[in-house]
C-alpha cells in the first residue's frame, strides 16, 4: 500500500498526473476497503502495476497474466476490482501518459516514442494518441511548447 502511494507521488512529481491519479485511487480504495494489509488482490495488483511500468515497451495482457500466474480472465477481474478498468485499458493509459511526458520533455521523434512504448508502428501510436488526446502527437508537442513559452513570458 505504501508502495502505491509512493509511486503515485513520484509520478505526480514527474508530471504524470493520470498515472499518479490511478495509483492514488487504487491505494485509497485498498485503504478504504480494508484490504491493504491482507495478502491477495492488493499485492498482486501492486506487482502488476510495477511490472507494467518496468516493461512498458513489451507488456501485454497475456505476458502480465503469466507474470502473475493467473489467467487473463482472472487478471481482468483483478483490474476491474482494483483499478476500475481492464488491464489493457490500464496499460494503454500508462503508455499514453508516458508519451505525453516524453513529448513535453524530450526531443525524441514520434517514431522513437512509439517504439519505446511498445506500439507496433508510429501510425498505431499516433492513432491511439489522437483518439485519447484529440490531437496528433506533434500537435500536442507544439501546443505544450507554446503553453510553456507563454508561462515563461
PDB file of C-alpha atoms in Angstrom:
ATOM      1  CA  UNK A   1       0.000   0.000   0.000  1.00  0.00           C
ATOM      2  CA  UNK A   2       2.746   2.448   0.893  1.00  0.00           C
ATOM      3  CA  UNK A   3       4.467   1.468  -2.331  1.00  0.00           C
ATOM      4  CA  UNK A   4       1.405   2.527  -4.332  1.00  0.00           C
ATOM      5  CA  UNK A   5       1.226   5.877  -2.529  1.00  0.00           C
ATOM      6  CA  UNK A   6       4.974   6.434  -3.028  1.00  0.00           C
ATOM      7  CA  UNK A   7       4.746   5.533  -6.718  1.00  0.00           C
ATOM      8  CA  UNK A   8       1.778   7.899  -7.036  1.00  0.00           C
ATOM      9  CA  UNK A   9       3.757  10.780  -5.556  1.00  0.00           C
ATOM     10  CA  UNK A  10       6.756  10.057  -7.753  1.00  0.00           C
ATOM     11  CA  UNK A  11       4.582  10.027 -10.878  1.00  0.00           C
ATOM     12  CA  UNK A  12       2.889  13.248  -9.817  1.00  0.00           C
ATOM     13  CA  UNK A  13       6.271  14.952  -9.400  1.00  0.00           C
ATOM     14  CA  UNK A  14       7.193  13.768 -12.901  1.00  0.00           C
ATOM     15  CA  UNK A  15       4.050  15.380 -14.269  1.00  0.00           C
ATOM     16  CA  UNK A  16       2.300  12.088 -14.974  1.00  0.00           C
ATOM     17  CA  UNK A  17      -0.974  13.123 -13.391  1.00  0.00           C
ATOM     18  CA  UNK A  18      -3.186  10.429 -14.930  1.00  0.00           C
ATOM     19  CA  UNK A  19      -0.887   7.639 -13.759  1.00  0.00           C
ATOM     20  CA  UNK A  20      -0.484   9.293 -10.346  1.00  0.00           C
ATOM     21  CA  UNK A  21      -4.238   9.620 -10.010  1.00  0.00           C
ATOM     22  CA  UNK A  22      -4.834   5.974 -10.936  1.00  0.00           C
ATOM     23  CA  UNK A  23      -2.205   4.767  -8.475  1.00  0.00           C
ATOM     24  CA  UNK A  24      -3.529   7.013  -5.708  1.00  0.00           C
ATOM     25  CA  UNK A  25      -7.109   5.892  -6.376  1.00  0.00           C
ATOM     26  CA  UNK A  26      -6.069   2.254  -6.228  1.00  0.00           C
ATOM     27  CA  UNK A  27      -4.171   2.795  -2.973  1.00  0.00           C
ATOM     28  CA  UNK A  28      -7.046   4.738  -1.436  1.00  0.00           C
ATOM     29  CA  UNK A  29      -9.569   2.074  -2.470  1.00  0.00           C
ATOM     30  CA  UNK A  30      -7.424  -0.561  -0.799  1.00  0.00           C
ATOM     31  CA  UNK A  31      -7.205   1.527   2.344  1.00  0.00           C
ATOM     32  CA  UNK A  32     -10.936   2.195   2.366  1.00  0.00           C
ATOM     33  CA  UNK A  33     -11.940  -1.431   1.870  1.00  0.00           C
ATOM     34  CA  UNK A  34      -9.543  -2.680   4.493  1.00  0.00           C
ATOM     35  CA  UNK A  35      -7.721  -4.998   2.118  1.00  0.00           C
ATOM     36  CA  UNK A  36      -4.465  -3.031   2.277  1.00  0.00           C
ATOM     37  CA  UNK A  37      -2.849  -5.227   4.901  1.00  0.00           C
ATOM     38  CA  UNK A  38      -4.078  -8.503   3.503  1.00  0.00           C
ATOM     39  CA  UNK A  39      -2.309 -10.697   1.023  1.00  0.00           C
ATOM     40  CA  UNK A  40      -4.118 -11.271  -2.206  1.00  0.00           C
ATOM     41  CA  UNK A  41      -5.571  -8.747  -4.585  1.00  0.00           C
ATOM     42  CA  UNK A  42      -3.639  -5.745  -3.296  1.00  0.00           C
ATOM     43  CA  UNK A  43      -0.280  -7.458  -3.523  1.00  0.00           C
ATOM     44  CA  UNK A  44      -0.997  -8.924  -6.955  1.00  0.00           C
ATOM     45  CA  UNK A  45      -2.258  -5.581  -8.255  1.00  0.00           C
ATOM     46  CA  UNK A  46       0.792  -3.745  -6.935  1.00  0.00           C
ATOM     47  CA  UNK A  47       3.021  -6.348  -8.588  1.00  0.00           C
ATOM     48  CA  UNK A  48       1.110  -5.890 -11.852  1.00  0.00           C
ATOM     49  CA  UNK A  49       1.477  -2.098 -11.754  1.00  0.00           C
ATOM     50  CA  UNK A  50       5.215  -2.329 -11.158  1.00  0.00           C
ATOM     51  CA  UNK A  51       5.593  -4.876 -13.954  1.00  0.00           C
ATOM     52  CA  UNK A  52       3.689  -2.610 -16.352  1.00  0.00           C
ATOM     53  CA  UNK A  53       5.927   0.369 -15.582  1.00  0.00           C
ATOM     54  CA  UNK A  54       9.139  -1.622 -15.835  1.00  0.00           C
ATOM     55  CA  UNK A  55       8.186  -3.449 -19.049  1.00  0.00           C
ATOM     56  CA  UNK A  56       6.069  -0.776 -20.698  1.00  0.00           C
ATOM     57  CA  UNK A  57       7.598  -1.405 -24.112  1.00  0.00           C
ATOM     58  CA  UNK A  58       6.809  -5.126 -24.161  1.00  0.00           C
ATOM     59  CA  UNK A  59       3.995  -5.789 -21.678  1.00  0.00           C
ATOM     60  CA  UNK A  60       0.796  -7.386 -22.939  1.00  0.00           C
ATOM     61  CA  UNK A  61      -2.211  -8.658 -21.061  1.00  0.00           C
ATOM     62  CA  UNK A  62      -1.030 -12.190 -21.777  1.00  0.00           C
ATOM     63  CA  UNK A  63       2.517 -11.581 -20.505  1.00  0.00           C
ATOM     64  CA  UNK A  64       1.170  -9.792 -17.432  1.00  0.00           C
ATOM     65  CA  UNK A  65      -1.162 -12.699 -16.650  1.00  0.00           C
ATOM     66  CA  UNK A  66       1.801 -15.057 -16.999  1.00  0.00           C
ATOM     67  CA  UNK A  67       3.925 -12.900 -14.695  1.00  0.00           C
ATOM     68  CA  UNK A  68       1.200 -13.083 -12.045  1.00  0.00           C
ATOM     69  CA  UNK A  69       0.489 -16.801 -12.628  1.00  0.00           C
ATOM     70  CA  UNK A  70      -3.177 -16.236 -13.415  1.00  0.00           C
ATOM     71  CA  UNK A  71      -5.490 -16.477 -16.379  1.00  0.00           C
ATOM     72  CA  UNK A  72      -6.290 -13.405 -18.444  1.00  0.00           C
ATOM     73  CA  UNK A  73      -9.872 -13.612 -17.179  1.00  0.00           C
ATOM     74  CA  UNK A  74      -8.709 -13.575 -13.540  1.00  0.00           C
ATOM     75  CA  UNK A  75      -6.343 -10.686 -14.338  1.00  0.00           C
ATOM     76  CA  UNK A  76      -9.219  -8.738 -15.866  1.00  0.00           C
ATOM     77  CA  UNK A  77     -11.316  -9.290 -12.744  1.00  0.00           C
ATOM     78  CA  UNK A  78      -8.418  -8.162 -10.562  1.00  0.00           C
ATOM     79  CA  UNK A  79      -8.003  -4.935 -12.533  1.00  0.00           C
ATOM     80  CA  UNK A  80     -11.709  -4.232 -12.565  1.00  0.00           C
ATOM     81  CA  UNK A  81     -11.810  -4.581  -8.758  1.00  0.00           C
ATOM     82  CA  UNK A  82      -8.611  -2.660  -8.065  1.00  0.00           C
ATOM     83  CA  UNK A  83      -8.436  -0.005 -10.800  1.00  0.00           C
ATOM     84  CA  UNK A  84     -11.934   0.112 -12.236  1.00  0.00           C
ATOM     85  CA  UNK A  85     -10.746  -0.718 -15.744  1.00  0.00           C
ATOM     86  CA  UNK A  86      -9.403  -3.613 -17.794  1.00  0.00           C
ATOM     87  CA  UNK A  87      -5.674  -4.384 -17.817  1.00  0.00           C
ATOM     88  CA  UNK A  88      -5.429  -3.449 -21.496  1.00  0.00           C
ATOM     89  CA  UNK A  89      -7.021  -0.058 -20.784  1.00  0.00           C
ATOM     90  CA  UNK A  90      -4.694   0.465 -17.830  1.00  0.00           C
ATOM     91  CA  UNK A  91      -1.623  -0.388 -19.927  1.00  0.00           C
ATOM     92  CA  UNK A  92      -2.790   1.949 -22.673  1.00  0.00           C
ATOM     93  CA  UNK A  93      -3.319   4.794 -20.193  1.00  0.00           C
ATOM     94  CA  UNK A  94       0.163   4.329 -18.726  1.00  0.00           C
ATOM     95  CA  UNK A  95       1.651   4.298 -22.229  1.00  0.00           C
ATOM     96  CA  UNK A  96      -0.213   7.435 -23.257  1.00  0.00           C
ATOM     97  CA  UNK A  97       0.688   9.276 -20.047  1.00  0.00           C
ATOM     98  CA  UNK A  98       4.327   8.346 -20.623  1.00  0.00           C
ATOM     99  CA  UNK A  99       4.015   9.505 -24.233  1.00  0.00           C
ATOM    100  CA  UNK A 100       2.674  12.881 -23.099  1.00  0.00           C
ATOM    101  CA  UNK A 101       5.610  13.202 -20.718  1.00  0.00           C
ATOM    102  CA  UNK A 102       8.124  12.316 -23.454  1.00  0.00           C
ATOM    103  CA  UNK A 103       6.516  14.695 -25.941  1.00  0.00           C
ATOM    104  CA  UNK A 104       6.644  17.545 -23.423  1.00  0.00           C
ATOM    105  CA  UNK A 105      10.115  16.918 -22.063  1.00  0.00           C
ATOM    106  CA  UNK A 106      12.268  15.336 -24.767  1.00  0.00           C
ATOM    107  CA  UNK A 107      13.199  15.855 -28.393  1.00  0.00           C
ATOM    108  CA  UNK A 108      12.575  12.213 -29.293  1.00  0.00           C
ATOM    109  CA  UNK A 109      10.737  11.726 -32.555  1.00  0.00           C
ATOM    110  CA  UNK A 110       7.223  10.337 -32.605  1.00  0.00           C
ATOM    111  CA  UNK A 111       8.622   7.138 -34.135  1.00  0.00           C
ATOM    112  CA  UNK A 112      11.162   6.782 -31.292  1.00  0.00           C
ATOM    113  CA  UNK A 113       8.446   7.309 -28.683  1.00  0.00           C
ATOM    114  CA  UNK A 114       6.152   4.799 -30.382  1.00  0.00           C
ATOM    115  CA  UNK A 115       8.923   2.199 -30.404  1.00  0.00           C
ATOM    116  CA  UNK A 116       9.926   2.920 -26.785  1.00  0.00           C
ATOM    117  CA  UNK A 117       6.343   2.418 -25.632  1.00  0.00           C
ATOM    118  CA  UNK A 118       5.755  -0.837 -27.463  1.00  0.00           C
ATOM    119  CA  UNK A 119       3.496   0.312 -30.276  1.00  0.00           C
ATOM    120  CA  UNK A 120       3.792  -1.759 -33.440  1.00  0.00           C
ATOM    121  CA  UNK A 121       4.154   1.362 -35.575  1.00  0.00           C
ATOM    122  CA  UNK A 122       4.154   5.133 -35.498  1.00  0.00           C
ATOM    123  CA  UNK A 123       0.761   5.001 -37.194  1.00  0.00           C
ATOM    124  CA  UNK A 124      -0.818   2.891 -34.410  1.00  0.00           C
ATOM    125  CA  UNK A 125       0.701   5.102 -31.727  1.00  0.00           C
ATOM    126  CA  UNK A 126      -0.494   8.298 -33.413  1.00  0.00           C
ATOM    127  CA  UNK A 127      -3.985   6.861 -33.872  1.00  0.00           C
ATOM    128  CA  UNK A 128      -4.251   5.840 -30.193  1.00  0.00           C
ATOM    129  CA  UNK A 129      -2.836   9.181 -29.079  1.00  0.00           C
ATOM    130  CA  UNK A 130      -5.238  11.185 -31.248  1.00  0.00           C
ATOM    131  CA  UNK A 131      -8.246   9.149 -30.078  1.00  0.00           C
ATOM    132  CA  UNK A 132      -7.418   9.851 -26.424  1.00  0.00           C
ATOM    133  CA  UNK A 133      -5.949  13.355 -26.678  1.00  0.00           C
ATOM    134  CA  UNK A 134      -7.888  14.817 -29.586  1.00  0.00           C
ATOM    135  CA  UNK A 135      -4.583  15.938 -31.123  1.00  0.00           C
ATOM    136  CA  UNK A 136      -1.800  14.230 -33.007  1.00  0.00           C
ATOM    137  CA  UNK A 137       1.439  13.736 -31.052  1.00  0.00           C
ATOM    138  CA  UNK A 138       3.118  16.577 -32.967  1.00  0.00           C
ATOM    139  CA  UNK A 139       0.164  18.919 -32.414  1.00  0.00           C
ATOM    140  CA  UNK A 140       0.261  18.054 -28.708  1.00  0.00           C
ATOM    141  CA  UNK A 141       4.027  18.768 -28.549  1.00  0.00           C
ATOM    142  CA  UNK A 142       3.577  22.142 -30.289  1.00  0.00           C
ATOM    143  CA  UNK A 143       0.672  23.064 -28.016  1.00  0.00           C
ATOM    144  CA  UNK A 144       2.652  22.175 -24.888  1.00  0.00           C
ATOM    145  CA  UNK A 145       5.699  24.145 -26.039  1.00  0.00           C
ATOM    146  CA  UNK A 146       3.575  27.194 -26.853  1.00  0.00           C
ATOM    147  CA  UNK A 147       1.897  26.903 -23.464  1.00  0.00           C
ATOM    148  CA  UNK A 148       5.286  26.725 -21.737  1.00  0.00           C
ATOM    149  CA  UNK A 149       6.591  29.728 -23.689  1.00  0.00           C
ATOM    150  CA  UNK A 150       3.534  31.760 -22.681  1.00  0.00           C
ATOM    151  CA  UNK A 151       4.055  30.878 -18.999  1.00  0.00           C
ATOM    152  CA  UNK A 152       7.732  31.817 -19.214  1.00  0.00           C
ATOM    153  CA  UNK A 153       6.933  35.222 -20.783  1.00  0.00           C
TER     154      UNK A 153
END
